[in-house]
Short mmCIF file of C-alpha atoms in Angstrom, two decimals:
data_model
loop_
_atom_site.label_atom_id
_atom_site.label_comp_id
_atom_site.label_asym_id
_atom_site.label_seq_id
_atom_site.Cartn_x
_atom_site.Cartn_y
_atom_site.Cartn_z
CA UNK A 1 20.69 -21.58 32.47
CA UNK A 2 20.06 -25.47 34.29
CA UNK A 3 20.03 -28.09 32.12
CA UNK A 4 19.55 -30.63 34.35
CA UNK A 5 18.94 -30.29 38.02
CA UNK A 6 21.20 -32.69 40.16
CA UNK A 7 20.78 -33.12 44.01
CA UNK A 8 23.14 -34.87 47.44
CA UNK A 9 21.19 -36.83 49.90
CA UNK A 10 23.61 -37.38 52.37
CA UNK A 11 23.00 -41.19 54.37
CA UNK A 12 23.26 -39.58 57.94
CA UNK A 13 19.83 -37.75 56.31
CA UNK A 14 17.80 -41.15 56.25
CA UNK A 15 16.49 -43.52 53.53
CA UNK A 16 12.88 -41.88 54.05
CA UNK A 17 13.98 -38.26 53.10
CA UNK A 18 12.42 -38.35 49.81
CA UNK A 19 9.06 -39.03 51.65
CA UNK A 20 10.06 -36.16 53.60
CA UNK A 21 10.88 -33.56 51.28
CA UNK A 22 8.72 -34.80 48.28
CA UNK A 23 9.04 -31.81 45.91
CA UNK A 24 12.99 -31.53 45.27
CA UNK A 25 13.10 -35.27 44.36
CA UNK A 26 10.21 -34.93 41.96
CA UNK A 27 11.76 -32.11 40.27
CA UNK A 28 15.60 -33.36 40.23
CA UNK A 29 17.05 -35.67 37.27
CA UNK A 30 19.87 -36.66 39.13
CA UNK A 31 20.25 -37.76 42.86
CA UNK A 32 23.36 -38.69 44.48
CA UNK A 33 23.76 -40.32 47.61
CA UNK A 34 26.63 -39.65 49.73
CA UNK A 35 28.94 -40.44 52.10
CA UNK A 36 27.69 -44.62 51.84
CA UNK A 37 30.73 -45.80 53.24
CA UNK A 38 29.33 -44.66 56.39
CA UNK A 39 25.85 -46.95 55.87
CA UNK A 40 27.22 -49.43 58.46
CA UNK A 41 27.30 -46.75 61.22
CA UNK A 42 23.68 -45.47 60.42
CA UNK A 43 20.27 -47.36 60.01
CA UNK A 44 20.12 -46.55 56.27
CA UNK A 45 18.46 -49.04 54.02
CA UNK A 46 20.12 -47.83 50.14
CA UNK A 47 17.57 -50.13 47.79
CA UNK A 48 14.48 -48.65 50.36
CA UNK A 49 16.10 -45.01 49.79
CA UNK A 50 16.01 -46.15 45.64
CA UNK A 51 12.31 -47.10 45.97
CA UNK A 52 11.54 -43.70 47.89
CA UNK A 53 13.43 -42.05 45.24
CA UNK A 54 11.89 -43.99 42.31
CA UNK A 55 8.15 -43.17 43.73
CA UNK A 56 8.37 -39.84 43.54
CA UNK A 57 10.25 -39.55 40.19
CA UNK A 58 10.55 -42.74 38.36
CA UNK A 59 13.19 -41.10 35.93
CA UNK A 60 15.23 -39.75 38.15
CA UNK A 61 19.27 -41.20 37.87
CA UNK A 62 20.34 -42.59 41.03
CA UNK A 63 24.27 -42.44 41.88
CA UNK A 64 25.51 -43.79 45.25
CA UNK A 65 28.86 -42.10 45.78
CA UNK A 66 31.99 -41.99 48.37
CA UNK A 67 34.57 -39.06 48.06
CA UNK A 68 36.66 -40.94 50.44
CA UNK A 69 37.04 -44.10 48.48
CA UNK A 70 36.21 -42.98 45.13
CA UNK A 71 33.24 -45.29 44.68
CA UNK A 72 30.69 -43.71 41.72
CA UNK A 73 32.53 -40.89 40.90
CA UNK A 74 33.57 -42.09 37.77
CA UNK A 75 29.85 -42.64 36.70
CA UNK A 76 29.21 -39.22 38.34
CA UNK A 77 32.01 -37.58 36.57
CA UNK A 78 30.55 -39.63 32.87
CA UNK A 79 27.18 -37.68 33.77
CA UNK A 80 28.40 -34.06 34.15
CA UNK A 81 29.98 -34.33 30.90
CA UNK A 82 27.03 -35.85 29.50
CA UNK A 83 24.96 -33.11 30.81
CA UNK A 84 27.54 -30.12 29.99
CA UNK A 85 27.50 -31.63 26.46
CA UNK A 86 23.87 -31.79 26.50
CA UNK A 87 23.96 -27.82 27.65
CA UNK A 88 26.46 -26.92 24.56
CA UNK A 89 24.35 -28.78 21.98
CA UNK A 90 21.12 -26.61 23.46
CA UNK A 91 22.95 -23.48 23.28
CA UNK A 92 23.96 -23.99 19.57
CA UNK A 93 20.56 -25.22 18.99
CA UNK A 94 19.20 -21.68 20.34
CA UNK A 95 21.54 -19.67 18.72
CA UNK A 96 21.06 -21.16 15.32
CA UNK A 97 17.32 -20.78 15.93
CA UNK A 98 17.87 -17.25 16.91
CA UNK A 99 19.76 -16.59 13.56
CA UNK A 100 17.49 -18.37 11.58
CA UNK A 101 14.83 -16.27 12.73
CA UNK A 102 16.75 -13.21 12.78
CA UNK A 103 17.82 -14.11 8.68
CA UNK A 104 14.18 -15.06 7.81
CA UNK A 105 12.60 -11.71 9.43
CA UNK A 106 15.23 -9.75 7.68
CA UNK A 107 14.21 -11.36 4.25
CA UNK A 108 10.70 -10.39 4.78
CA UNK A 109 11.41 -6.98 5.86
CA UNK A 110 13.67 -6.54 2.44
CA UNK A 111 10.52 -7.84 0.78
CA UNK A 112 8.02 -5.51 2.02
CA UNK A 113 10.50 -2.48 1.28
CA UNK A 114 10.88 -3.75 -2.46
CA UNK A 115 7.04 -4.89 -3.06
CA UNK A 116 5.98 -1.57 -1.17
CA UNK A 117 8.20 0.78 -4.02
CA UNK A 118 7.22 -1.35 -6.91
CA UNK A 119 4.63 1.36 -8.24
CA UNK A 120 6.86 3.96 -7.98
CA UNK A 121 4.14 6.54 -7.30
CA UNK A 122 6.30 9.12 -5.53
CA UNK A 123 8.78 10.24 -8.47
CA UNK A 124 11.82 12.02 -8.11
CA UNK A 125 11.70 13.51 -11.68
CA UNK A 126 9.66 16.64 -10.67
CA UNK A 127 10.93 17.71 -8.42
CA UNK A 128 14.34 19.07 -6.46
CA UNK A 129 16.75 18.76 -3.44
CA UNK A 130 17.72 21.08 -0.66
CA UNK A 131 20.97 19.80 0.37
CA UNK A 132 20.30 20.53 3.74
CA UNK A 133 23.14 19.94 6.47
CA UNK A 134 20.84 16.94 7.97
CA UNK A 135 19.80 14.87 5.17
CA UNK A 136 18.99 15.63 1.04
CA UNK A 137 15.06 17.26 1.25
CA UNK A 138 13.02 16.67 -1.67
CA UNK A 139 10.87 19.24 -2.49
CA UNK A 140 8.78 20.57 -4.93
CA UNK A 141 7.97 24.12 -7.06
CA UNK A 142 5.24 25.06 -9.34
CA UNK A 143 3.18 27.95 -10.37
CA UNK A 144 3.91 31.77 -10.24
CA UNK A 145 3.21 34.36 -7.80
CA UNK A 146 3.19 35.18 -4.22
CA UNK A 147 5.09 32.22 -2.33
CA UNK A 148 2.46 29.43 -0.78
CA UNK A 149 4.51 26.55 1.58
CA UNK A 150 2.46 23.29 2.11
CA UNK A 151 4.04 21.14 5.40
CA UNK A 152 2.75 17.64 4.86
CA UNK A 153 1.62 16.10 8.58
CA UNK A 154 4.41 14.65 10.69
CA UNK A 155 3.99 10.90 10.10
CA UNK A 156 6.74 8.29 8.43
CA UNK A 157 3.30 7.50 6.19
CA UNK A 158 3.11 10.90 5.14
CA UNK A 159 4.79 13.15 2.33
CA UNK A 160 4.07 16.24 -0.22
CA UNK A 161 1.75 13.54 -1.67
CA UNK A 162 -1.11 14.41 0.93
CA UNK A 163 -1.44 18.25 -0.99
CA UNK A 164 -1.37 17.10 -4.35
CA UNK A 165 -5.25 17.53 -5.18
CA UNK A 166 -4.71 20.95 -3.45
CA UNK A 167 -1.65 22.44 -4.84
CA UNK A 168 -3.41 22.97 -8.30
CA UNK A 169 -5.71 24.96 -6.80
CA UNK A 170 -3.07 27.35 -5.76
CA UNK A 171 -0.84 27.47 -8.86
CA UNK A 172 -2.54 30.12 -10.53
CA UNK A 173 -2.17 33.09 -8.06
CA UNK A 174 0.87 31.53 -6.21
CA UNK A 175 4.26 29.89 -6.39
CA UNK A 176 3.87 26.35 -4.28
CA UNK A 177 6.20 24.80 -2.27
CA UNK A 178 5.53 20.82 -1.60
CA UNK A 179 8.45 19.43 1.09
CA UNK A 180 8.76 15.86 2.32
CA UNK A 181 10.18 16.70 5.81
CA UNK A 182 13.45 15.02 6.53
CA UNK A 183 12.54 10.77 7.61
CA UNK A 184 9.33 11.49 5.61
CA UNK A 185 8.82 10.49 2.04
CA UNK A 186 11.58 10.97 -0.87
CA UNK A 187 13.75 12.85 1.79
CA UNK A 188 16.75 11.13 3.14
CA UNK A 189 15.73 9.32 6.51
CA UNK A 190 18.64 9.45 8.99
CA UNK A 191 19.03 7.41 11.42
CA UNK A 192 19.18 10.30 14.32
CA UNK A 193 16.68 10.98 17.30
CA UNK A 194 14.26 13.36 15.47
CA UNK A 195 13.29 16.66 17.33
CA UNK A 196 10.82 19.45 17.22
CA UNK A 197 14.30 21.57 16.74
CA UNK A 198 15.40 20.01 13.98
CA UNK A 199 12.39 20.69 11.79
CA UNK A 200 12.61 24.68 13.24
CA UNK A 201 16.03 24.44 11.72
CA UNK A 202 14.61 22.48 8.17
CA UNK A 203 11.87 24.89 8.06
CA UNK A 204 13.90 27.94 8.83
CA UNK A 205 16.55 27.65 6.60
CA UNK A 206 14.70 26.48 3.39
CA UNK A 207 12.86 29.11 3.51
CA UNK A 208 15.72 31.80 3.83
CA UNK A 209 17.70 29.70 1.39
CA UNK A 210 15.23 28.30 -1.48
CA UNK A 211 11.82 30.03 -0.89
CA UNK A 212 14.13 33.47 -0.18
CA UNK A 213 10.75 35.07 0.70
CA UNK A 214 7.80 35.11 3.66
CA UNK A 215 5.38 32.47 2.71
CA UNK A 216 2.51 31.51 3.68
CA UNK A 217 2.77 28.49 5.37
CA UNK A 218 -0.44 25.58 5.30
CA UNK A 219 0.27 22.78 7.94
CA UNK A 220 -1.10 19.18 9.04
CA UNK A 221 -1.78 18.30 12.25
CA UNK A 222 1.13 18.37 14.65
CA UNK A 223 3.77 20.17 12.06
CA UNK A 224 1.86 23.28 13.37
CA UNK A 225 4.37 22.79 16.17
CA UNK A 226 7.64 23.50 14.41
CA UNK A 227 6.00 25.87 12.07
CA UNK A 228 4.91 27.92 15.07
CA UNK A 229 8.00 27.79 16.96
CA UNK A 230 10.08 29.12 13.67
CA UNK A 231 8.09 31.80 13.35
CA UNK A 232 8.48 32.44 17.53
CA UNK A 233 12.27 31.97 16.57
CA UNK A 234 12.72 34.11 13.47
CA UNK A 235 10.02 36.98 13.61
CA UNK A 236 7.73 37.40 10.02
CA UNK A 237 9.71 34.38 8.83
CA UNK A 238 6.27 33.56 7.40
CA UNK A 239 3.25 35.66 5.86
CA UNK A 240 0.76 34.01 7.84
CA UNK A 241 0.09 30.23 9.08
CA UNK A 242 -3.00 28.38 8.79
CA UNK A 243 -3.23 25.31 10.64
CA UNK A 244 -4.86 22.34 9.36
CA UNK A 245 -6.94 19.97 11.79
CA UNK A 246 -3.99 20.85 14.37
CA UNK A 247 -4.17 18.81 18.02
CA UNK A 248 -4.91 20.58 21.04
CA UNK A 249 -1.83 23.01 21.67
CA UNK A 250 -1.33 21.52 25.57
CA UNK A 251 -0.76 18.20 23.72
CA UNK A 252 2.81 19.48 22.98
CA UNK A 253 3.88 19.58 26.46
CA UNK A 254 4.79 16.08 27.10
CA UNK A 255 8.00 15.08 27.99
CA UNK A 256 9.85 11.79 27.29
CA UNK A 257 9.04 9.02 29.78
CA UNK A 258 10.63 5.61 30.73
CA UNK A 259 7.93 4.16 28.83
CA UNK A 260 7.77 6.27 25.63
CA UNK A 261 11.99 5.94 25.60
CA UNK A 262 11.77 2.13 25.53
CA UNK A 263 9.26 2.22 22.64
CA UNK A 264 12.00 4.00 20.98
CA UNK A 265 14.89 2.30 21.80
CA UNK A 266 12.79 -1.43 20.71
CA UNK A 267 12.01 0.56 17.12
CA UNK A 268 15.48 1.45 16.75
CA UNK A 269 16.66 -2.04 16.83
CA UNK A 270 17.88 -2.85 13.79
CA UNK A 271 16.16 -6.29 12.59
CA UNK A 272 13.45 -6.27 15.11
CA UNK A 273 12.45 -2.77 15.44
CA UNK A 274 12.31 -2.97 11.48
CA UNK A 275 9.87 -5.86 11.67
CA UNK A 276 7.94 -4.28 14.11
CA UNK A 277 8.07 -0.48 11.96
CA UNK A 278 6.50 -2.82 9.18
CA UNK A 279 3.50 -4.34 11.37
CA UNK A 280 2.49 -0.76 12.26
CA UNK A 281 2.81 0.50 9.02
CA UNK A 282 1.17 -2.65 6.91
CA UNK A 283 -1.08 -2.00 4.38
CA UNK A 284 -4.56 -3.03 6.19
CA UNK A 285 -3.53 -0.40 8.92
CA UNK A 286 -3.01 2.32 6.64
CA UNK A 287 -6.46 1.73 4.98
CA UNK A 288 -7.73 1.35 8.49
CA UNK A 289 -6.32 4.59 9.31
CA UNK A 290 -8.20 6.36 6.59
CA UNK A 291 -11.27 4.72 6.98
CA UNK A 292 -11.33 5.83 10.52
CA UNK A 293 -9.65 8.83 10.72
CA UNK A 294 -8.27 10.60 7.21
CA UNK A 295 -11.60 10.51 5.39
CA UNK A 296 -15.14 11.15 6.48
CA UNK A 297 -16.21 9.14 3.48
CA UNK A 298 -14.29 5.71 2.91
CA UNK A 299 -15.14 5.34 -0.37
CA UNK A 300 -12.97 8.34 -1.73
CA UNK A 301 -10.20 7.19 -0.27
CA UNK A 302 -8.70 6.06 -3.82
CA UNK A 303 -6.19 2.48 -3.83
CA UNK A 304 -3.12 4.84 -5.59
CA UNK A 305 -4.06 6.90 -2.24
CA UNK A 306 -3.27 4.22 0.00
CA UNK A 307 -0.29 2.76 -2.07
CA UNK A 308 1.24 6.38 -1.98
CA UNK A 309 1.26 6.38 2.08
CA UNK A 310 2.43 2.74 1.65
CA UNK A 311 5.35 3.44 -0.44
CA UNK A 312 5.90 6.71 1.33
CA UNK A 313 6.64 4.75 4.68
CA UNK A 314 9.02 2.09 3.22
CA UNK A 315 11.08 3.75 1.03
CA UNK A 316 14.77 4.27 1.93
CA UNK A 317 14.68 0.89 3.55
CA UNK A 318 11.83 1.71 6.05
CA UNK A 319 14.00 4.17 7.83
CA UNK A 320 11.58 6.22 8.97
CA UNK A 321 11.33 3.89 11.77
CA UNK A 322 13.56 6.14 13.12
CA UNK A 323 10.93 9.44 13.07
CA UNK A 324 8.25 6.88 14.34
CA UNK A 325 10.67 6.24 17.27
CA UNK A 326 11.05 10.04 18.14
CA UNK A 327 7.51 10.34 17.47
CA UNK A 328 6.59 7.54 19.85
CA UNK A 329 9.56 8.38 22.27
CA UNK A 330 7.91 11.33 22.88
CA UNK A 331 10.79 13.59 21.33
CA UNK A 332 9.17 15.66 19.22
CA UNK A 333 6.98 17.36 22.12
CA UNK A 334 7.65 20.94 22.80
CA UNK A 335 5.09 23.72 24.34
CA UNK A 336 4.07 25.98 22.11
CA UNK A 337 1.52 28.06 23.94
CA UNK A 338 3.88 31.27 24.39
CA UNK A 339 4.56 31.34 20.95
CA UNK A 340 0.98 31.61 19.79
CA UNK A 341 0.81 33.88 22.70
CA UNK A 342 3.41 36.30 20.87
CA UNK A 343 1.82 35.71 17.54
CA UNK A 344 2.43 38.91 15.45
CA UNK A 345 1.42 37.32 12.41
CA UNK A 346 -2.35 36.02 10.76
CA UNK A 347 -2.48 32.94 12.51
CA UNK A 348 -5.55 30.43 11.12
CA UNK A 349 -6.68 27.49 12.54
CA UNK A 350 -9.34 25.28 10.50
CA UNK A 351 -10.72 22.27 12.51
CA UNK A 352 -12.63 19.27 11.32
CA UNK A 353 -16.32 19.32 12.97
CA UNK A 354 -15.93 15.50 12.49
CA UNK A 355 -13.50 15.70 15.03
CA UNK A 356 -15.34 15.15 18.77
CA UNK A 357 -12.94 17.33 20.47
CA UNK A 358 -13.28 20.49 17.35
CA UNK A 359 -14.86 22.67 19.88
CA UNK A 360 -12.37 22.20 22.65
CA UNK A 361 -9.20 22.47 20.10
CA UNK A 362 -10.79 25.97 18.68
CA UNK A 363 -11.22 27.23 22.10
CA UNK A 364 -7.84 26.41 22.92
CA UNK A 365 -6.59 28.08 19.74
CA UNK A 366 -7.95 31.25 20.05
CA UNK A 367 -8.01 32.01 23.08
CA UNK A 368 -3.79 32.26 22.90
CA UNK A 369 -3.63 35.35 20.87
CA UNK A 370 -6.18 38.03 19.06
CA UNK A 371 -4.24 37.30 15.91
CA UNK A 372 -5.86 33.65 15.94
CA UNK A 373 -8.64 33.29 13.95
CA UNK A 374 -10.66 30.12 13.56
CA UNK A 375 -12.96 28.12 11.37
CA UNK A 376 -14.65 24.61 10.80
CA UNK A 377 -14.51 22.53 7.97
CA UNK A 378 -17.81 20.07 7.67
CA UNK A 379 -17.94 16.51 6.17
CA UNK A 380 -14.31 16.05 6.57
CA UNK A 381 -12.11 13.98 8.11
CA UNK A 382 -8.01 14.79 9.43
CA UNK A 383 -6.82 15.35 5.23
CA UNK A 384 -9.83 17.38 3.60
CA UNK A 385 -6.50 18.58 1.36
CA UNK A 386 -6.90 15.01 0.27
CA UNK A 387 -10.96 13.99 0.62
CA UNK A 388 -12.93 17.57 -0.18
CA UNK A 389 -9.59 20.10 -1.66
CA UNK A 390 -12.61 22.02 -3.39
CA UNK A 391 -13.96 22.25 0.32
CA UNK A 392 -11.25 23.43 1.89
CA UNK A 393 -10.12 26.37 -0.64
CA UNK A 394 -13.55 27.87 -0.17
CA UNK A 395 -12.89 27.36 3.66
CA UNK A 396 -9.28 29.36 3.51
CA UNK A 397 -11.18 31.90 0.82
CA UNK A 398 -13.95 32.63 3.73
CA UNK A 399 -10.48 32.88 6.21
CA UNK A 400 -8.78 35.72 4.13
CA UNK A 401 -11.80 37.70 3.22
CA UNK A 402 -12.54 38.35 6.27
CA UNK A 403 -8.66 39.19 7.42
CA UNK A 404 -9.31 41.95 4.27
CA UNK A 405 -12.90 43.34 5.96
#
């Protein structure tokens, strides 16, 4: 980039071009005037050419030079190198800046993953690991009887914290499985572009290989998507599915865009994209997030809540950046309206009536496939696993009674 701007007003021009062309000598730093040993042939006054000079830029440096007879190009010459010298020290300047800023950003973002952890409210000690080909899956196993799978929502906030007030209810007629999908939680968090794909393959084979039976699968929000597509993939991989405040089912046709694939590429950047992960997922906008759309009722919305979600997004060095970037990239989109049109399993959708577009969504839902059946939850926000669980069993009782009638 300029430095400084230097510009050659030739004599045979005239002394009153600066009163001609106004704006490049008020903008310049350095003027040189050329070709003077010519002045005698031409009615060109030099100190009147100074004063024009001077009046429209008083600091401007004024050199009068002659190539021919080497008159001011020594002081010209002492300039440049003043002025390349000048540009040197400015880029060092920047680029020390640059990694001062990049060194003090990366301090800060090693600080929020170490303050965020400090509670340690998601232990490792009860639970296990699939060693899945992807990434080490933490998981969890409790209870006896027929097999019950619980698929936390697909967030980087989110983990098999967001069923523990519900899994208890289940223990006693079932054996529960809690996951923390792979980026999510106490799973590894790879840095990889996350696909709907790769959580049909996660889901798929930990259920052939640790579950070894059909379960019946509960799912958050958009993890309906995967679940429903491995079932579409591996016929009565799965007892039946209930869906948990799912999004409309058309909202998994979207493709990646130049837009979406530049939010993920600026997320993946390693100091930056960090800094900016931590922003989004700061502690005032996870509270803000269940005030406004995890719980109907703020008040239940407990601190070691909110530090759980908080710890779940930063652990493993707030790598699930990555699954944010997929998320917002757009990459974990894929239409799943045939498969819930070849449903050949109990398919269950239960839909927050808190949610302005509930009506629409059950519509949508069961209008797919005979074996959809649907049902509202009242007084409820997106986690009534979390806000009402007592709610919500009676809800899924209701569901299966009437499967049985």
């Amino acid at each position: 980039g300029a430095v400084k701007n230097a510009m050659i007003l030739s004599v045979p021009e005239g002394h009153d071009k600066p009163l001609k062309y106004p704006l490049m000598f008020s903008i310049c730093d350095v003027v040189l005037i050329n070709k003077i040993d010519v002045m005698p042939y031409f009615d060109f006054d030099l100190e009147q050419c100074k004063k024009n000079i001077l009046m429209r830029n008083p600091n401007a440096k004024i050199i009068p030079i002659c190539a021919k007879t080497g008159e001011g190009m020594e002081e010209w010459a002492d300039m440049e190198a003043f002025m390349n010298k000048s540009m040197k020290k400015n880029i060092r300047h920047f680029f020390l800046l640059t990694a001062f800023a990049a060194g003090t950003i990366h301090l800060v973002n090693r600080f929020i993953d170490f303050t965020a952890s400090m509670k340690n409210i998601l232990k490792t000690e009860n639970g296990n690991f699939f060693d899945w080909k992807n990434g080490k899956i933490y998981y969890t196993r409790r209870g006896s009887g027929t097999p019950v799978l619980l698929i936390h929502d697909l967030s980087p906030l989110s983990s098999s914290y967001e069923w523990c007030r519900y899994a208890k209810k289940l223990e006693k007629q079932h054996t529960v499985y809690t996951i923390d999908l792979l980026g999510c939680g106490r799973s590894e968090k790879p840095y990889l572009t996350y696909t709907n794909y790769l959580y049909v393959q996660l889901i798929t084979d930990f259920v052939k290989e640790v579950i070894k039976d059909a379960p019946t699968v509960i799912a958050t929000g958009s993890s309906i998507s995967f679940v429903t597509l491995a079932e579409n993939m591996n016929n009565h991989l799965f007892h039946k599915i209930i869906a948990i405040n799912p999004p409309m089912p058309e909202k998994f046709n979207r493709t990646p865009s130049n837009s979406s694939t530049l939010k993920k590429a600026l997320l993946e950047v390693p100091i930056l994209g960090t800094f900016i992960y931590n922003v989004k997922t700061h502690e005032k906008n996870i509270q803000k997030l269940f005030y406004t759309e995890y719980f109907n009722k703020p008040q239940l919305a407990s601190s070691k809540m909110l530090d759980a979600y908080y710890e779940a997004s930063h652990m493993n060095g707030s790598h699930g950046k990555y699954l944010m970037a997929s998320i917002e990239g757009q990459y974990m989109d894929n239409c799943i309206l045939h498969a819930l049109k070849k449903l050949s399993i109990p398919f269950y959708v239960v839909e927050s009536r808190s949610n302005p577009d509930s009506v629409q969504i059950v519509t949508s839902y069961a209008k797919q496939s005979s074996m959809i059946e649907t049902a509202y939850i009242s007084n409820v926000k997106h986690l009534p696993q979390l806000e009402a669980p007592d709610k919500l069993a009676e809800v899924i009782r209701m569901l299966f009674e009437r499967e049985e009638k």
